[in-house]
N, C-alpha and C. Protein backbone atom coordinates (compact mmCIF):
# COMPACT_ATOMS: atom_id res chain seq x y z
N MET A 1 29.59 21.72 -32.08
CA MET A 1 30.49 22.33 -31.12
C MET A 1 31.78 21.52 -31.08
N GLY A 2 32.90 22.23 -31.03
CA GLY A 2 34.19 21.58 -30.98
C GLY A 2 34.47 21.00 -29.60
N LYS A 3 35.48 20.14 -29.52
CA LYS A 3 35.85 19.51 -28.26
C LYS A 3 36.29 20.54 -27.22
N ASP A 4 36.81 21.67 -27.69
CA ASP A 4 37.29 22.71 -26.78
C ASP A 4 36.22 23.74 -26.44
N GLY A 5 34.97 23.45 -26.80
CA GLY A 5 33.88 24.37 -26.52
C GLY A 5 33.66 25.42 -27.60
N SER A 6 34.47 25.38 -28.64
CA SER A 6 34.32 26.34 -29.73
C SER A 6 33.08 26.00 -30.57
N ILE A 7 32.62 27.00 -31.28
CA ILE A 7 31.47 26.83 -32.18
C ILE A 7 31.94 27.14 -33.59
N GLU A 8 31.65 26.21 -34.51
CA GLU A 8 31.98 26.42 -35.92
C GLU A 8 30.69 26.32 -36.72
N GLU A 9 30.40 27.35 -37.50
CA GLU A 9 29.21 27.34 -38.37
C GLU A 9 29.68 27.45 -39.81
N GLU A 10 29.02 26.73 -40.69
CA GLU A 10 29.33 26.82 -42.12
C GLU A 10 28.03 26.80 -42.89
N TYR A 11 27.90 27.74 -43.80
CA TYR A 11 26.70 27.86 -44.63
C TYR A 11 27.09 27.91 -46.09
N TRP A 12 26.31 27.23 -46.94
CA TRP A 12 26.56 27.22 -48.38
C TRP A 12 25.30 27.61 -49.13
N SER A 13 25.48 28.29 -50.23
CA SER A 13 24.37 28.59 -51.12
C SER A 13 24.06 27.37 -51.96
N ALA A 14 22.94 27.43 -52.65
CA ALA A 14 22.65 26.41 -53.66
C ALA A 14 23.54 26.68 -54.87
N PRO A 15 23.89 25.65 -55.63
CA PRO A 15 24.68 25.90 -56.83
C PRO A 15 23.88 26.74 -57.83
N GLU A 16 24.53 27.72 -58.41
CA GLU A 16 23.91 28.57 -59.42
C GLU A 16 24.98 28.99 -60.40
N ALA A 17 24.64 28.93 -61.68
CA ALA A 17 25.60 29.24 -62.74
C ALA A 17 26.82 28.33 -62.59
N ASP A 18 27.99 28.90 -62.36
CA ASP A 18 29.21 28.09 -62.30
C ASP A 18 29.81 28.02 -60.90
N SER A 19 29.01 28.34 -59.86
CA SER A 19 29.63 28.37 -58.54
C SER A 19 28.67 28.08 -57.40
N LEU A 20 29.27 27.82 -56.24
CA LEU A 20 28.61 27.80 -54.94
C LEU A 20 29.41 28.79 -54.09
N VAL A 21 28.77 29.44 -53.14
CA VAL A 21 29.50 30.30 -52.22
C VAL A 21 29.13 29.90 -50.79
N GLY A 22 30.08 30.09 -49.89
CA GLY A 22 29.85 29.74 -48.50
C GLY A 22 30.60 30.66 -47.58
N HIS A 23 30.25 30.56 -46.32
CA HIS A 23 30.97 31.30 -45.30
C HIS A 23 30.95 30.52 -43.99
N CYS A 24 31.99 30.76 -43.19
CA CYS A 24 32.14 30.11 -41.89
C CYS A 24 32.41 31.17 -40.84
N ARG A 25 32.01 30.84 -39.63
CA ARG A 25 32.32 31.68 -38.48
C ARG A 25 32.81 30.75 -37.37
N PHE A 26 33.93 31.13 -36.75
CA PHE A 26 34.53 30.34 -35.69
C PHE A 26 34.48 31.17 -34.40
N ILE A 27 33.84 30.62 -33.37
CA ILE A 27 33.62 31.33 -32.11
C ILE A 27 34.30 30.56 -30.98
N LYS A 28 35.03 31.27 -30.15
CA LYS A 28 35.70 30.65 -29.01
C LYS A 28 35.61 31.62 -27.84
N ASP A 29 35.23 31.11 -26.70
CA ASP A 29 35.11 31.91 -25.48
C ASP A 29 34.21 33.13 -25.68
N GLY A 30 33.12 32.94 -26.42
CA GLY A 30 32.14 34.01 -26.62
C GLY A 30 32.54 35.08 -27.61
N LYS A 31 33.65 34.88 -28.35
CA LYS A 31 34.10 35.87 -29.33
C LYS A 31 34.40 35.19 -30.66
N THR A 32 34.11 35.89 -31.74
CA THR A 32 34.46 35.37 -33.06
C THR A 32 35.96 35.46 -33.24
N SER A 33 36.61 34.33 -33.49
CA SER A 33 38.06 34.33 -33.66
C SER A 33 38.44 34.58 -35.11
N PHE A 34 37.67 34.03 -36.06
CA PHE A 34 37.91 34.36 -37.47
C PHE A 34 36.74 33.95 -38.34
N TYR A 35 36.75 34.50 -39.54
CA TYR A 35 35.75 34.21 -40.57
C TYR A 35 36.45 33.60 -41.76
N GLU A 36 35.70 32.82 -42.52
CA GLU A 36 36.21 32.23 -43.75
C GLU A 36 35.16 32.41 -44.84
N LEU A 37 35.58 32.95 -45.97
CA LEU A 37 34.72 33.07 -47.14
C LEU A 37 35.18 32.04 -48.15
N LEU A 38 34.22 31.32 -48.77
CA LEU A 38 34.56 30.21 -49.65
C LEU A 38 33.78 30.29 -50.96
N SER A 39 34.35 29.70 -51.99
CA SER A 39 33.60 29.46 -53.22
C SER A 39 34.12 28.18 -53.85
N ILE A 40 33.24 27.49 -54.49
CA ILE A 40 33.62 26.37 -55.35
C ILE A 40 33.18 26.80 -56.73
N VAL A 41 34.13 26.91 -57.63
CA VAL A 41 33.86 27.51 -58.93
C VAL A 41 34.64 26.77 -60.02
N ASN A 42 34.08 26.77 -61.22
CA ASN A 42 34.75 26.18 -62.37
C ASN A 42 35.63 27.23 -63.02
N LEU A 43 36.94 27.04 -62.97
CA LEU A 43 37.91 27.94 -63.58
C LEU A 43 38.70 27.15 -64.63
N PRO A 44 38.16 27.02 -65.84
CA PRO A 44 38.82 26.18 -66.86
C PRO A 44 40.28 26.56 -67.10
N LYS A 45 40.62 27.84 -67.05
CA LYS A 45 42.01 28.27 -67.29
C LYS A 45 42.93 27.88 -66.14
N SER A 46 42.37 27.60 -64.98
CA SER A 46 43.17 27.22 -63.81
C SER A 46 43.10 25.73 -63.51
N GLY A 47 42.55 24.96 -64.41
CA GLY A 47 42.54 23.52 -64.23
C GLY A 47 41.22 22.92 -63.80
N GLY A 48 40.13 23.68 -63.90
CA GLY A 48 38.83 23.10 -63.60
C GLY A 48 38.21 23.62 -62.33
N ILE A 49 37.63 22.73 -61.55
CA ILE A 49 36.87 23.11 -60.35
C ILE A 49 37.83 23.33 -59.19
N VAL A 50 37.68 24.49 -58.53
CA VAL A 50 38.57 24.82 -57.41
C VAL A 50 37.76 25.30 -56.21
N LEU A 51 38.31 25.06 -55.03
CA LEU A 51 37.81 25.59 -53.78
C LEU A 51 38.68 26.80 -53.46
N GLN A 52 38.06 27.97 -53.38
CA GLN A 52 38.77 29.19 -53.04
C GLN A 52 38.42 29.57 -51.61
N MET A 53 39.42 30.01 -50.82
CA MET A 53 39.19 30.37 -49.42
C MET A 53 39.91 31.68 -49.10
N LYS A 54 39.22 32.55 -48.40
CA LYS A 54 39.81 33.78 -47.87
C LYS A 54 39.42 33.89 -46.41
N HIS A 55 40.32 34.43 -45.60
CA HIS A 55 40.11 34.48 -44.16
C HIS A 55 40.23 35.90 -43.64
N CYS A 56 39.47 36.17 -42.58
CA CYS A 56 39.52 37.45 -41.86
C CYS A 56 39.57 37.14 -40.37
N ASP A 57 40.22 38.02 -39.62
CA ASP A 57 40.21 37.83 -38.17
C ASP A 57 38.87 38.26 -37.59
N GLY A 58 38.74 38.21 -36.28
CA GLY A 58 37.48 38.54 -35.63
C GLY A 58 37.02 39.96 -35.85
N ALA A 59 37.95 40.87 -36.19
CA ALA A 59 37.61 42.26 -36.50
C ALA A 59 37.33 42.45 -37.98
N PHE A 60 37.29 41.37 -38.73
CA PHE A 60 37.03 41.33 -40.17
C PHE A 60 38.14 41.99 -40.99
N VAL A 61 39.38 41.86 -40.48
CA VAL A 61 40.56 42.32 -41.21
C VAL A 61 41.13 41.11 -41.93
N ALA A 62 41.31 41.23 -43.24
CA ALA A 62 41.79 40.11 -44.06
C ALA A 62 43.19 39.69 -43.65
N TRP A 63 43.42 38.37 -43.68
CA TRP A 63 44.76 37.85 -43.44
C TRP A 63 45.64 38.30 -44.59
N ASP A 64 46.95 38.40 -44.35
CA ASP A 64 47.89 38.70 -45.42
C ASP A 64 47.89 37.57 -46.43
N ASP A 65 48.16 37.92 -47.68
CA ASP A 65 48.21 36.89 -48.73
C ASP A 65 49.21 35.80 -48.39
N LYS A 66 50.30 36.15 -47.70
CA LYS A 66 51.30 35.13 -47.35
C LYS A 66 50.74 34.08 -46.40
N ASP A 67 49.66 34.41 -45.69
CA ASP A 67 49.04 33.47 -44.76
C ASP A 67 47.99 32.59 -45.43
N GLU A 68 47.62 32.93 -46.66
CA GLU A 68 46.64 32.15 -47.40
C GLU A 68 47.36 31.05 -48.18
N ALA A 69 46.71 29.90 -48.34
CA ALA A 69 47.35 28.75 -48.97
C ALA A 69 47.06 28.66 -50.47
N GLY A 70 46.15 29.46 -50.98
CA GLY A 70 45.83 29.41 -52.41
C GLY A 70 44.68 28.46 -52.70
N ASN A 71 44.30 28.44 -53.96
CA ASN A 71 43.19 27.63 -54.41
C ASN A 71 43.49 26.14 -54.30
N CYS A 72 42.48 25.36 -53.94
CA CYS A 72 42.58 23.91 -53.87
C CYS A 72 41.78 23.33 -55.03
N LYS A 73 42.44 22.57 -55.87
CA LYS A 73 41.76 21.96 -57.03
C LYS A 73 41.02 20.69 -56.61
N LEU A 74 39.90 20.47 -57.27
CA LEU A 74 39.16 19.23 -57.05
C LEU A 74 39.98 18.08 -57.63
N THR A 75 40.35 17.12 -56.79
CA THR A 75 41.16 15.99 -57.25
C THR A 75 40.42 14.66 -57.21
N LYS A 76 39.31 14.64 -56.45
CA LYS A 76 38.52 13.40 -56.38
C LYS A 76 37.06 13.77 -56.16
N LEU A 77 36.20 13.13 -56.92
CA LEU A 77 34.77 13.35 -56.78
C LEU A 77 34.06 12.02 -56.96
N SER A 78 33.27 11.67 -55.97
CA SER A 78 32.46 10.46 -56.04
C SER A 78 31.15 10.77 -55.33
N PRO A 79 30.15 9.92 -55.45
CA PRO A 79 28.88 10.20 -54.77
C PRO A 79 29.09 10.44 -53.27
N GLY A 80 28.69 11.62 -52.81
CA GLY A 80 28.79 11.95 -51.41
C GLY A 80 30.16 12.37 -50.91
N GLU A 81 31.13 12.57 -51.84
CA GLU A 81 32.48 12.91 -51.40
C GLU A 81 33.17 13.80 -52.43
N ALA A 82 33.89 14.81 -51.92
CA ALA A 82 34.72 15.67 -52.76
C ALA A 82 36.02 15.93 -52.02
N PHE A 83 37.13 15.90 -52.75
CA PHE A 83 38.45 16.09 -52.16
C PHE A 83 39.19 17.17 -52.94
N PHE A 84 39.73 18.16 -52.22
CA PHE A 84 40.44 19.29 -52.82
C PHE A 84 41.86 19.34 -52.28
N ASP A 85 42.82 19.76 -53.12
CA ASP A 85 44.23 19.80 -52.74
C ASP A 85 44.90 20.96 -53.47
N ASN A 86 45.65 21.79 -52.74
CA ASN A 86 46.35 22.89 -53.41
C ASN A 86 47.72 22.48 -53.96
N ASN A 87 48.24 21.32 -53.56
CA ASN A 87 49.53 20.80 -54.03
C ASN A 87 50.66 21.81 -53.91
N ASN A 88 50.62 22.65 -52.89
CA ASN A 88 51.67 23.63 -52.66
C ASN A 88 52.69 23.01 -51.70
N PRO A 89 53.93 22.77 -52.14
CA PRO A 89 54.90 22.11 -51.27
C PRO A 89 55.31 22.93 -50.04
N HIS A 90 55.11 24.25 -50.07
CA HIS A 90 55.50 25.11 -48.95
C HIS A 90 54.36 25.32 -47.95
N HIS A 91 53.13 25.20 -48.41
CA HIS A 91 51.95 25.35 -47.54
C HIS A 91 50.81 24.54 -48.16
N ARG A 92 50.85 23.26 -47.90
CA ARG A 92 49.86 22.36 -48.51
C ARG A 92 48.59 22.31 -47.68
N VAL A 93 47.47 22.43 -48.37
CA VAL A 93 46.17 22.33 -47.72
C VAL A 93 45.32 21.34 -48.51
N THR A 94 44.71 20.40 -47.79
CA THR A 94 43.73 19.51 -48.39
C THR A 94 42.43 19.66 -47.62
N VAL A 95 41.32 19.54 -48.34
CA VAL A 95 40.00 19.64 -47.73
C VAL A 95 39.15 18.51 -48.29
N SER A 96 38.58 17.70 -47.39
CA SER A 96 37.68 16.64 -47.84
C SER A 96 36.29 16.89 -47.27
N TYR A 97 35.30 16.72 -48.13
CA TYR A 97 33.90 16.83 -47.75
C TYR A 97 33.28 15.46 -47.93
N LYS A 98 32.61 14.95 -46.90
CA LYS A 98 31.92 13.66 -47.00
C LYS A 98 30.53 13.79 -46.43
N CYS A 99 29.56 13.41 -47.23
CA CYS A 99 28.17 13.40 -46.78
C CYS A 99 27.89 12.00 -46.25
N LYS A 100 27.74 11.89 -44.94
CA LYS A 100 27.53 10.57 -44.32
C LYS A 100 26.06 10.22 -44.22
N ALA A 101 25.22 11.24 -44.17
CA ALA A 101 23.76 11.05 -44.10
C ALA A 101 23.12 12.27 -44.77
N ALA A 102 21.82 12.20 -44.96
CA ALA A 102 21.12 13.26 -45.68
C ALA A 102 21.32 14.64 -45.06
N ASN A 103 21.45 14.73 -43.75
CA ASN A 103 21.56 16.03 -43.09
C ASN A 103 22.86 16.22 -42.32
N SER A 104 23.92 15.54 -42.74
CA SER A 104 25.18 15.67 -42.04
C SER A 104 26.35 15.71 -43.02
N LEU A 105 27.35 16.52 -42.67
CA LEU A 105 28.52 16.69 -43.52
C LEU A 105 29.77 16.65 -42.65
N SER A 106 30.73 15.82 -43.03
CA SER A 106 32.02 15.77 -42.36
C SER A 106 33.04 16.48 -43.23
N VAL A 107 33.81 17.36 -42.62
CA VAL A 107 34.85 18.09 -43.33
C VAL A 107 36.16 17.88 -42.57
N VAL A 108 37.23 17.56 -43.31
CA VAL A 108 38.54 17.44 -42.70
C VAL A 108 39.49 18.34 -43.48
N VAL A 109 40.11 19.28 -42.76
CA VAL A 109 41.10 20.19 -43.34
C VAL A 109 42.46 19.78 -42.79
N LYS A 110 43.41 19.57 -43.70
CA LYS A 110 44.79 19.29 -43.28
C LYS A 110 45.67 20.41 -43.82
N ASP A 111 46.46 20.98 -42.93
CA ASP A 111 47.32 22.12 -43.24
C ASP A 111 48.75 21.72 -42.90
N THR A 112 49.63 21.71 -43.90
CA THR A 112 51.01 21.30 -43.69
C THR A 112 51.96 22.45 -44.04
N GLN A 113 52.75 22.85 -43.05
CA GLN A 113 53.76 23.89 -43.24
C GLN A 113 54.99 23.50 -42.44
N GLY A 114 56.16 23.70 -43.02
CA GLY A 114 57.41 23.44 -42.28
C GLY A 114 57.51 22.03 -41.76
N GLY A 115 56.94 21.06 -42.48
CA GLY A 115 57.01 19.67 -42.06
C GLY A 115 56.02 19.28 -40.98
N LYS A 116 55.19 20.22 -40.53
CA LYS A 116 54.21 19.93 -39.48
C LYS A 116 52.81 19.97 -40.08
N THR A 117 52.03 18.92 -39.83
CA THR A 117 50.65 18.85 -40.32
C THR A 117 49.68 19.00 -39.16
N SER A 118 48.73 19.92 -39.34
CA SER A 118 47.63 20.09 -38.39
C SER A 118 46.36 19.60 -39.07
N THR A 119 45.57 18.83 -38.35
CA THR A 119 44.32 18.28 -38.89
C THR A 119 43.15 18.87 -38.12
N PHE A 120 42.17 19.37 -38.87
CA PHE A 120 41.00 20.01 -38.28
C PHE A 120 39.73 19.31 -38.78
N PRO A 121 39.13 18.43 -37.98
CA PRO A 121 37.89 17.77 -38.38
C PRO A 121 36.67 18.59 -37.94
N PHE A 122 35.66 18.62 -38.77
CA PHE A 122 34.42 19.32 -38.47
C PHE A 122 33.25 18.41 -38.80
N GLU A 123 32.25 18.40 -37.95
CA GLU A 123 31.02 17.66 -38.18
C GLU A 123 29.88 18.66 -38.20
N TYR A 124 29.20 18.76 -39.33
CA TYR A 124 28.12 19.73 -39.48
C TYR A 124 26.79 19.02 -39.62
N LYS A 125 25.77 19.61 -39.04
CA LYS A 125 24.40 19.11 -39.16
C LYS A 125 23.58 20.18 -39.88
N ARG A 126 22.73 19.75 -40.78
CA ARG A 126 21.88 20.67 -41.52
C ARG A 126 20.75 21.16 -40.63
N HIS A 127 20.55 22.46 -40.63
CA HIS A 127 19.44 23.08 -39.91
C HIS A 127 18.54 23.74 -40.93
N LEU A 128 17.28 23.42 -40.87
CA LEU A 128 16.34 23.99 -41.83
C LEU A 128 15.56 25.12 -41.22
């Protein structure tokens, strides 16, 4: 649960073939504010492993392409950590995943537009 009482859920599939897929749901004041669809996939023609993200509002209407930041390439990988960066100077997004324990995942999303950076930290616990 977020500091503001919001609920963030994130689910990932097991890796299969060349990808993982995931989805997120963000809930605030008893209503879904938006959804996020994700994939981590190997795209050799696009520079290797990328994190792809698409967003929909609470009514499941896709955001305009101008609101999306584009694919984030894997720039750092070490045991328990992955770092992705889209390197877009007009709308830069970085996403870091860190496994701190067997059943916990820390995610930090940084979104920079117009010289302003917003940081969104998430702490997830595995539920079996």
